[in-house]
Amino acid sequence: MRSFPLALIMDLDSGFFRRKSFLVLFFLSLSFGVKGQSHTHIHESFHMGSPFAITVVHEEEQKAWEAIKAAEIEIERVEALISSWKESSQTSAINRAAGKNAVKVDPELFQLISRAQKVSELSAGAFDISYASMDRIWKFDGSMKTLPTEDAISISVAKIDFQKVILDQEQQSVFLQEEGMRIGFGAIGKGYAANRAKKILREMGMTAGMVNAGGDLIAWGREEDGSLWKIAVADPTKEKKVLAWLEVDDKAVVTSGDYERYVILEGKRYAHIIDPRTGWPVQGLKSVSIICPDAEIADALATTVFVLGKEKGLELVEKLRGIECIIITDENEIVTSSKLNLSHE
């Protein structure tokens, strides 16, 4: 573990910034401004309630846009598979059958749920795919004026329990044991979509690019000028301030932050990231960034480490091969995993 003060920051020209919801992660591509013919192609869209951006570097424009279109179709396919708000999805079918019967699903969805279950077990429930079962008693839209009662909080998470999500490998089926239980992919779905989009792009010959799935970002290859993709990690509460740079190649960077949605009650700040084990908003951290080769894993672990807190979160990361993290505490301390190298220039 390494730590250093938050004062280690530097200013950036505001024109280079594009702020992402719930994140302290920014992407700066200096090659977009080069003179002459650009081989960097960018497509922006909206999926899973978030903005998506696909960037590829390729000399042949037609092939680049064909690959981007194929990746966009893949993202739409993944969304149709996992979206709990689409009644036609297999995820919705699982939720409707809670407490009644198992639902046979595609192998792809079964394996995604299975991987989510493994993260749940690894984190002792700090990550829980049945989080969608929680009653929405915390409001972060300004309407909440008093704290919920202890009983209300306990009841709100009573149906969250990953151990009651029963997977049948032979039948490829999913069963939620209690009526009213729900699963959702809010903490893993965009990372999975980013992985799938990257796979399509690489299969179609895109040797360099980036997929930004609502802030769940994965990049590979090099920018147009030959440099590594550069990611800026920013102060969660001070826009236009950069803490450090990450240069990445074939890596994902995902940040979970609590600074945009919160409520102040009885003089205390409560943010929107809630511990599924207790029903209380998590205290102690401002943001967690996970860096690893897989966007799905990074997505799941960013939430997990945030819920676990600094000590237990770092302990978990240090046990995992190829996973690094940056944690910013409420006291403005920056803590990194032991093998992570940050640049401040």
GROMACS .gro file of N, CA and C in nm, residues 138-238:
model
  303
  138TRP      N    1  -3.379   0.526   0.036
  138TRP     CA    2  -3.289   0.642   0.032
  138TRP      C    3  -3.317   0.721  -0.095
  139LYS      N    4  -3.339   0.850  -0.081
  139LYS     CA    5  -3.369   0.937  -0.195
  139LYS      C    6  -3.258   1.041  -0.207
  140PHE      N    7  -3.206   1.058  -0.327
  140PHE     CA    8  -3.096   1.153  -0.347
  140PHE      C    9  -3.135   1.262  -0.448
  141ASP      N   10  -3.265   1.290  -0.452
  141ASP     CA   11  -3.316   1.391  -0.544
  141ASP      C   12  -3.361   1.519  -0.473
  142GLY      N   13  -3.326   1.530  -0.345
  142GLY     CA   14  -3.364   1.648  -0.268
  142GLY      C   15  -3.493   1.634  -0.191
  143SER      N   16  -3.565   1.522  -0.211
  143SER     CA   17  -3.695   1.505  -0.146
  143SER      C   18  -3.684   1.445  -0.006
  144MET      N   19  -3.570   1.389   0.028
  144MET     CA   20  -3.555   1.321   0.156
  144MET      C   21  -3.519   1.423   0.264
  145LYS      N   22  -3.596   1.427   0.373
  145LYS     CA   23  -3.575   1.527   0.479
  145LYS      C   24  -3.535   1.466   0.613
  146THR      N   25  -3.563   1.338   0.634
  146THR     CA   26  -3.529   1.273   0.761
  146THR      C   27  -3.465   1.137   0.734
  147LEU      N   28  -3.388   1.090   0.829
  147LEU     CA   29  -3.327   0.959   0.816
  147LEU      C   30  -3.432   0.849   0.824
  148PRO      N   31  -3.417   0.741   0.748
  148PRO     CA   32  -3.507   0.628   0.764
  148PRO      C   33  -3.484   0.563   0.901
  149THR      N   34  -3.583   0.493   0.950
  149THR     CA   35  -3.568   0.424   1.077
  149THR      C   36  -3.480   0.300   1.059
  150GLU      N   37  -3.426   0.253   1.170
  150GLU     CA   38  -3.345   0.131   1.165
  150GLU      C   39  -3.426   0.013   1.111
  151ASP      N   40  -3.553   0.004   1.152
  151ASP     CA   41  -3.638  -0.104   1.103
  151ASP      C   42  -3.657  -0.095   0.953
  152ALA      N   43  -3.681   0.026   0.904
  152ALA     CA   44  -3.702   0.045   0.760
  152ALA      C   45  -3.577   0.007   0.682
  153ILE      N   46  -3.462   0.041   0.734
  153ILE     CA   47  -3.336   0.007   0.667
  153ILE      C   48  -3.315  -0.143   0.664
  154SER      N   49  -3.342  -0.209   0.776
  154SER     CA   50  -3.327  -0.355   0.782
  154SER      C   51  -3.422  -0.424   0.685
  155ILE      N   52  -3.545  -0.378   0.680
  155ILE     CA   53  -3.644  -0.437   0.590
  155ILE      C   54  -3.604  -0.415   0.444
  156SER      N   55  -3.543  -0.300   0.415
  156SER     CA   56  -3.511  -0.265   0.276
  156SER      C   57  -3.414  -0.362   0.212
  157VAL      N   58  -3.329  -0.426   0.293
  157VAL     CA   59  -3.229  -0.518   0.237
  157VAL      C   60  -3.258  -0.664   0.272
  158ALA      N   61  -3.376  -0.690   0.324
  158ALA     CA   62  -3.408  -0.824   0.373
  158ALA      C   63  -3.406  -0.930   0.263
  159LYS      N   64  -3.432  -0.890   0.139
  159LYS     CA   65  -3.438  -0.988   0.030
  159LYS      C   66  -3.310  -0.990  -0.054
  160ILE      N   67  -3.208  -0.918  -0.009
  160ILE     CA   68  -3.079  -0.923  -0.077
  160ILE      C   69  -2.998  -1.038  -0.018
  161ASP      N   70  -2.966  -1.136  -0.100
  161ASP     CA   71  -2.885  -1.249  -0.053
  161ASP      C   72  -2.840  -1.330  -0.174
  162PHE      N   73  -2.715  -1.312  -0.213
  162PHE     CA   74  -2.664  -1.383  -0.330
  162PHE      C   75  -2.669  -1.534  -0.313
  163GLN      N   76  -2.670  -1.581  -0.189
  163GLN     CA   77  -2.675  -1.725  -0.166
  163GLN      C   78  -2.812  -1.784  -0.200
  164LYS      N   79  -2.912  -1.698  -0.219
  164LYS     CA   80  -3.045  -1.744  -0.258
  164LYS      C   81  -3.068  -1.731  -0.408
  165VAL      N   82  -2.962  -1.701  -0.482
  165VAL     CA   83  -2.966  -1.706  -0.628
  165VAL      C   84  -2.909  -1.843  -0.666
  166ILE      N   85  -2.997  -1.933  -0.702
  166ILE     CA   86  -2.960  -2.074  -0.722
  166ILE      C   87  -2.935  -2.100  -0.871
  167LEU      N   88  -2.813  -2.144  -0.901
  167LEU     CA   89  -2.775  -2.174  -1.039
  167LEU      C   90  -2.767  -2.325  -1.058
  168ASP      N   91  -2.832  -2.373  -1.162
  168ASP     CA   92  -2.829  -2.515  -1.198
  168ASP      C   93  -2.747  -2.530  -1.326
  169GLN      N   94  -2.624  -2.577  -1.309
  169GLN     CA   95  -2.533  -2.588  -1.423
  169GLN      C   96  -2.587  -2.681  -1.530
  170GLU      N   97  -2.642  -2.794  -1.488
  170GLU     CA   98  -2.691  -2.892  -1.584
  170GLU      C   99  -2.809  -2.839  -1.664
  171GLN      N  100  -2.902  -2.772  -1.597
  171GLN     CA  101  -3.021  -2.721  -1.664
  171GLN      C  102  -3.000  -2.580  -1.722
  172GLN      N  103  -2.888  -2.517  -1.687
  172GLN     CA  104  -2.861  -2.379  -1.730
  172GLN      C  105  -2.977  -2.288  -1.687
  173SER      N  106  -3.017  -2.303  -1.561
  173SER     CA  107  -3.131  -2.227  -1.512
  173SER      C  108  -3.093  -2.145  -1.388
  174VAL      N  109  -3.175  -2.043  -1.363
  174VAL     CA  110  -3.154  -1.952  -1.250
  174VAL      C  111  -3.283  -1.945  -1.170
  175PHE      N  112  -3.272  -1.958  -1.037
  175PHE     CA  113  -3.389  -1.953  -0.951
  175PHE      C  114  -3.363  -1.860  -0.834
  176LEU      N  115  -3.449  -1.761  -0.816
  176LEU     CA  116  -3.444  -1.674  -0.700
  176LEU      C  117  -3.538  -1.733  -0.596
  177GLN      N  118  -3.485  -1.768  -0.480
  177GLN     CA  119  -3.560  -1.849  -0.384
  177GLN      C  120  -3.678  -1.777  -0.321
  178GLU      N  121  -3.671  -1.644  -0.307
  178GLU     CA  122  -3.778  -1.572  -0.240
  178GLU      C  123  -3.854  -1.482  -0.336
  179GLU      N  124  -3.985  -1.481  -0.322
  179GLU     CA  125  -4.068  -1.390  -0.400
  179GLU      C  126  -4.028  -1.245  -0.366
  180GLY      N  127  -4.018  -1.165  -0.467
  180GLY     CA  128  -3.977  -1.026  -0.447
  180GLY      C  129  -3.829  -1.002  -0.467
  181MET      N  130  -3.751  -1.109  -0.476
  181MET     CA  131  -3.609  -1.094  -0.508
  181MET      C  132  -3.593  -1.050  -0.653
  182ARG      N  133  -3.484  -0.980  -0.679
  182ARG     CA  134  -3.451  -0.935  -0.814
  182ARG      C  135  -3.299  -0.937  -0.831
  183ILE      N  136  -3.257  -0.963  -0.954
  183ILE     CA  137  -3.115  -0.945  -0.987
  183ILE      C  138  -3.102  -0.829  -1.084
  184GLY      N  139  -2.985  -0.770  -1.086
  184GLY     CA  140  -2.959  -0.659  -1.178
  184GLY      C  141  -2.810  -0.651  -1.207
  185PHE      N  142  -2.776  -0.587  -1.316
  185PHE     CA  143  -2.637  -0.584  -1.362
  185PHE      C  144  -2.579  -0.443  -1.362
  186GLY      N  145  -2.633  -0.357  -1.275
  186GLY     CA  146  -2.586  -0.219  -1.271
  186GLY      C  147  -2.440  -0.205  -1.234
  187ALA      N  148  -2.384  -0.300  -1.162
  187ALA     CA  149  -2.245  -0.291  -1.117
  187ALA      C  150  -2.151  -0.382  -1.196
  188ILE      N  151  -2.200  -0.436  -1.307
  188ILE     CA  152  -2.115  -0.526  -1.386
  188ILE      C  153  -2.149  -0.522  -1.535
  189GLY      N  154  -2.271  -0.480  -1.569
  189GLY     CA  155  -2.320  -0.492  -1.706
  189GLY      C  156  -2.246  -0.406  -1.807
  190LYS      N  157  -2.216  -0.281  -1.772
  190LYS     CA  158  -2.148  -0.194  -1.869
  190LYS      C  159  -2.005  -0.242  -1.894
  191GLY      N  160  -1.941  -0.294  -1.790
  191GLY     CA  161  -1.808  -0.350  -1.809
  191GLY      C  162  -1.810  -0.469  -1.902
  192TYR      N  163  -1.912  -0.553  -1.887
  192TYR     CA  164  -1.926  -0.668  -1.977
  192TYR      C  165  -1.950  -0.622  -2.119
  193ALA      N  166  -2.036  -0.523  -2.137
  193ALA     CA  167  -2.063  -0.470  -2.271
  193ALA      C  168  -1.936  -0.414  -2.334
  194ALA      N  169  -1.854  -0.345  -2.254
  194ALA     CA  170  -1.728  -0.290  -2.305
  194ALA      C  171  -1.635  -0.402  -2.351
  195ASN      N  172  -1.627  -0.510  -2.274
  195ASN     CA  173  -1.546  -0.625  -2.314
  195ASN      C  174  -1.591  -0.682  -2.447
  196ARG      N  175  -1.723  -0.699  -2.460
  196ARG     CA  176  -1.777  -0.758  -2.581
  196ARG      C  177  -1.752  -0.668  -2.703
  197ALA      N  178  -1.770  -0.538  -2.685
  197ALA     CA  179  -1.746  -0.445  -2.795
  197ALA      C  180  -1.600  -0.449  -2.838
  198LYS      N  181  -1.510  -0.451  -2.740
  198LYS     CA  182  -1.368  -0.459  -2.772
  198LYS      C  183  -1.337  -0.587  -2.850
  199LYS      N  184  -1.395  -0.698  -2.809
  199LYS     CA  185  -1.371  -0.826  -2.878
  199LYS      C  186  -1.411  -0.817  -3.025
  200ILE      N  187  -1.528  -0.760  -3.052
  200ILE     CA  188  -1.575  -0.744  -3.189
  200ILE      C  189  -1.479  -0.656  -3.269
  201LEU      N  190  -1.439  -0.545  -3.211
  201LEU     CA  191  -1.351  -0.451  -3.280
  201LEU      C  192  -1.218  -0.516  -3.315
  202ARG      N  193  -1.162  -0.591  -3.223
  202ARG     CA  194  -1.033  -0.656  -3.250
  202ARG      C  195  -1.047  -0.765  -3.354
  203GLU      N  196  -1.159  -0.839  -3.350
  203GLU     CA  197  -1.181  -0.942  -3.451
  203GLU      C  198  -1.193  -0.883  -3.590
  204MET      N  199  -1.236  -0.757  -3.599
  204MET     CA  200  -1.250  -0.691  -3.728
  204MET      C  201  -1.127  -0.607  -3.764
  205GLY      N  202  -1.017  -0.634  -3.698
  205GLY     CA  203  -0.891  -0.575  -3.738
  205GLY      C  204  -0.854  -0.443  -3.676
  206MET      N  205  -0.930  -0.400  -3.575
  206MET     CA  206  -0.897  -0.274  -3.510
  206MET      C  207  -0.791  -0.300  -3.402
  207THR      N  208  -0.667  -0.271  -3.434
  207THR     CA  209  -0.555  -0.303  -3.345
  207THR      C  210  -0.533  -0.197  -3.237
  208ALA      N  211  -0.607  -0.086  -3.243
  208ALA     CA  212  -0.596   0.017  -3.140
  208ALA      C  213  -0.731   0.084  -3.123
  209GLY      N  214  -0.769   0.105  -2.999
  209GLY     CA  215  -0.898   0.170  -2.976
  209GLY      C  216  -0.933   0.178  -2.828
  210MET      N  217  -1.051   0.229  -2.805
  210MET     CA  218  -1.100   0.246  -2.669
  210MET      C  219  -1.253   0.236  -2.671
  211VAL      N  220  -1.307   0.168  -2.572
  211VAL     CA  221  -1.451   0.165  -2.550
  211VAL      C  222  -1.477   0.227  -2.414
  212ASN      N  223  -1.557   0.331  -2.411
  212ASN     CA  224  -1.594   0.397  -2.287
  212ASN      C  225  -1.743   0.374  -2.265
  213ALA      N  226  -1.775   0.279  -2.180
  213ALA     CA  227  -1.913   0.239  -2.155
  213ALA      C  228  -1.964   0.311  -2.031
  214GLY      N  229  -2.006   0.435  -2.050
  214GLY     CA  230  -2.055   0.513  -1.938
  214GLY      C  231  -1.951   0.533  -1.829
  215GLY      N  232  -1.823   0.539  -1.869
  215GLY     CA  233  -1.714   0.555  -1.774
  215GLY      C  234  -1.639   0.426  -1.745
  216ASP      N  235  -1.697   0.312  -1.780
  216ASP     CA  236  -1.625   0.185  -1.769
  216ASP      C  237  -1.542   0.171  -1.896
  217LEU      N  238  -1.414   0.195  -1.883
  217LEU     CA  239  -1.330   0.220  -1.999
  217LEU      C  240  -1.228   0.110  -2.019
  218ILE      N  241  -1.211   0.066  -2.146
  218ILE     CA  242  -1.106  -0.030  -2.178
  218ILE      C  243  -1.038   0.017  -2.306
  219ALA      N  244  -0.903   0.012  -2.306
  219ALA     CA  245  -0.826   0.062  -2.419
  219ALA      C  246  -0.719  -0.040  -2.457
  220TRP      N  247  -0.682  -0.041  -2.584
  220TRP     CA  248  -0.577  -0.131  -2.631
  220TRP      C  249  -0.501  -0.064  -2.746
  221GLY      N  250  -0.381  -0.112  -2.771
  221GLY     CA  251  -0.300  -0.054  -2.878
  221GLY      C  252  -0.249   0.084  -2.841
  222ARG      N  253  -0.226   0.167  -2.943
  222ARG     CA  254  -0.169   0.300  -2.923
  222ARG      C  255  -0.256   0.407  -2.987
  223GLU      N  256  -0.237   0.529  -2.938
  223GLU     CA  257  -0.303   0.643  -3.001
  223GLU      C  258  -0.241   0.667  -3.139
  224GLU      N  259  -0.303   0.758  -3.212
  224GLU     CA  260  -0.259   0.783  -3.349
  224GLU      C  261  -0.115   0.831  -3.356
  225ASP      N  262  -0.068   0.902  -3.256
  225ASP     CA  263   0.070   0.951  -3.257
  225ASP      C  264   0.169   0.850  -3.202
  226GLY      N  265   0.122   0.729  -3.173
  226GLY     CA  266   0.210   0.623  -3.125
  226GLY      C  267   0.225   0.614  -2.975
  227SER      N  268   0.166   0.706  -2.902
  227SER     CA  269   0.176   0.704  -2.756
  227SER      C  270   0.070   0.615  -2.696
  228LEU      N  271   0.094   0.574  -2.572
  228LEU     CA  272  -0.007   0.497  -2.499
  228LEU      C  273  -0.129   0.583  -2.470
  229TRP      N  274  -0.243   0.519  -2.456
  229TRP     CA  275  -0.363   0.591  -2.415
  229TRP      C  276  -0.340   0.650  -2.276
  230LYS      N  277  -0.381   0.773  -2.259
  230LYS     CA  278  -0.356   0.843  -2.134
  230LYS      C  279  -0.488   0.870  -2.063
  231ILE      N  280  -0.498   0.823  -1.939
  231ILE     CA  281  -0.616   0.841  -1.857
  231ILE      C  282  -0.580   0.928  -1.738
  232ALA      N  283  -0.660   1.030  -1.712
  232ALA     CA  284  -0.636   1.118  -1.598
  232ALA      C  285  -0.729   1.082  -1.484
  233VAL      N  286  -0.673   1.065  -1.367
  233VAL     CA  287  -0.752   1.040  -1.246
  233VAL      C  288  -0.765   1.174  -1.173
  234ALA      N  289  -0.890   1.218  -1.153
  234ALA     CA  290  -0.914   1.354  -1.104
  234ALA      C  291  -0.965   1.355  -0.961
  235ASP      N  292  -0.954   1.471  -0.900
  235ASP     CA  293  -1.010   1.496  -0.768
  235ASP      C  294  -1.161   1.480  -0.775
  236PRO      N  295  -1.222   1.397  -0.691
  236PRO     CA  296  -1.367   1.374  -0.700
  236PRO      C  297  -1.451   1.499  -0.679
  237THR      N  298  -1.399   1.597  -0.610
  237THR     CA  299  -1.480   1.715  -0.577
  237THR      C  300  -1.432   1.843  -0.646
  238LYS      N  301  -1.324   1.834  -0.724
  238LYS     CA  302  -1.271   1.955  -0.788
  238LYS      C  303  -1.250   1.929  -0.936
   0.00000   0.00000   0.00000
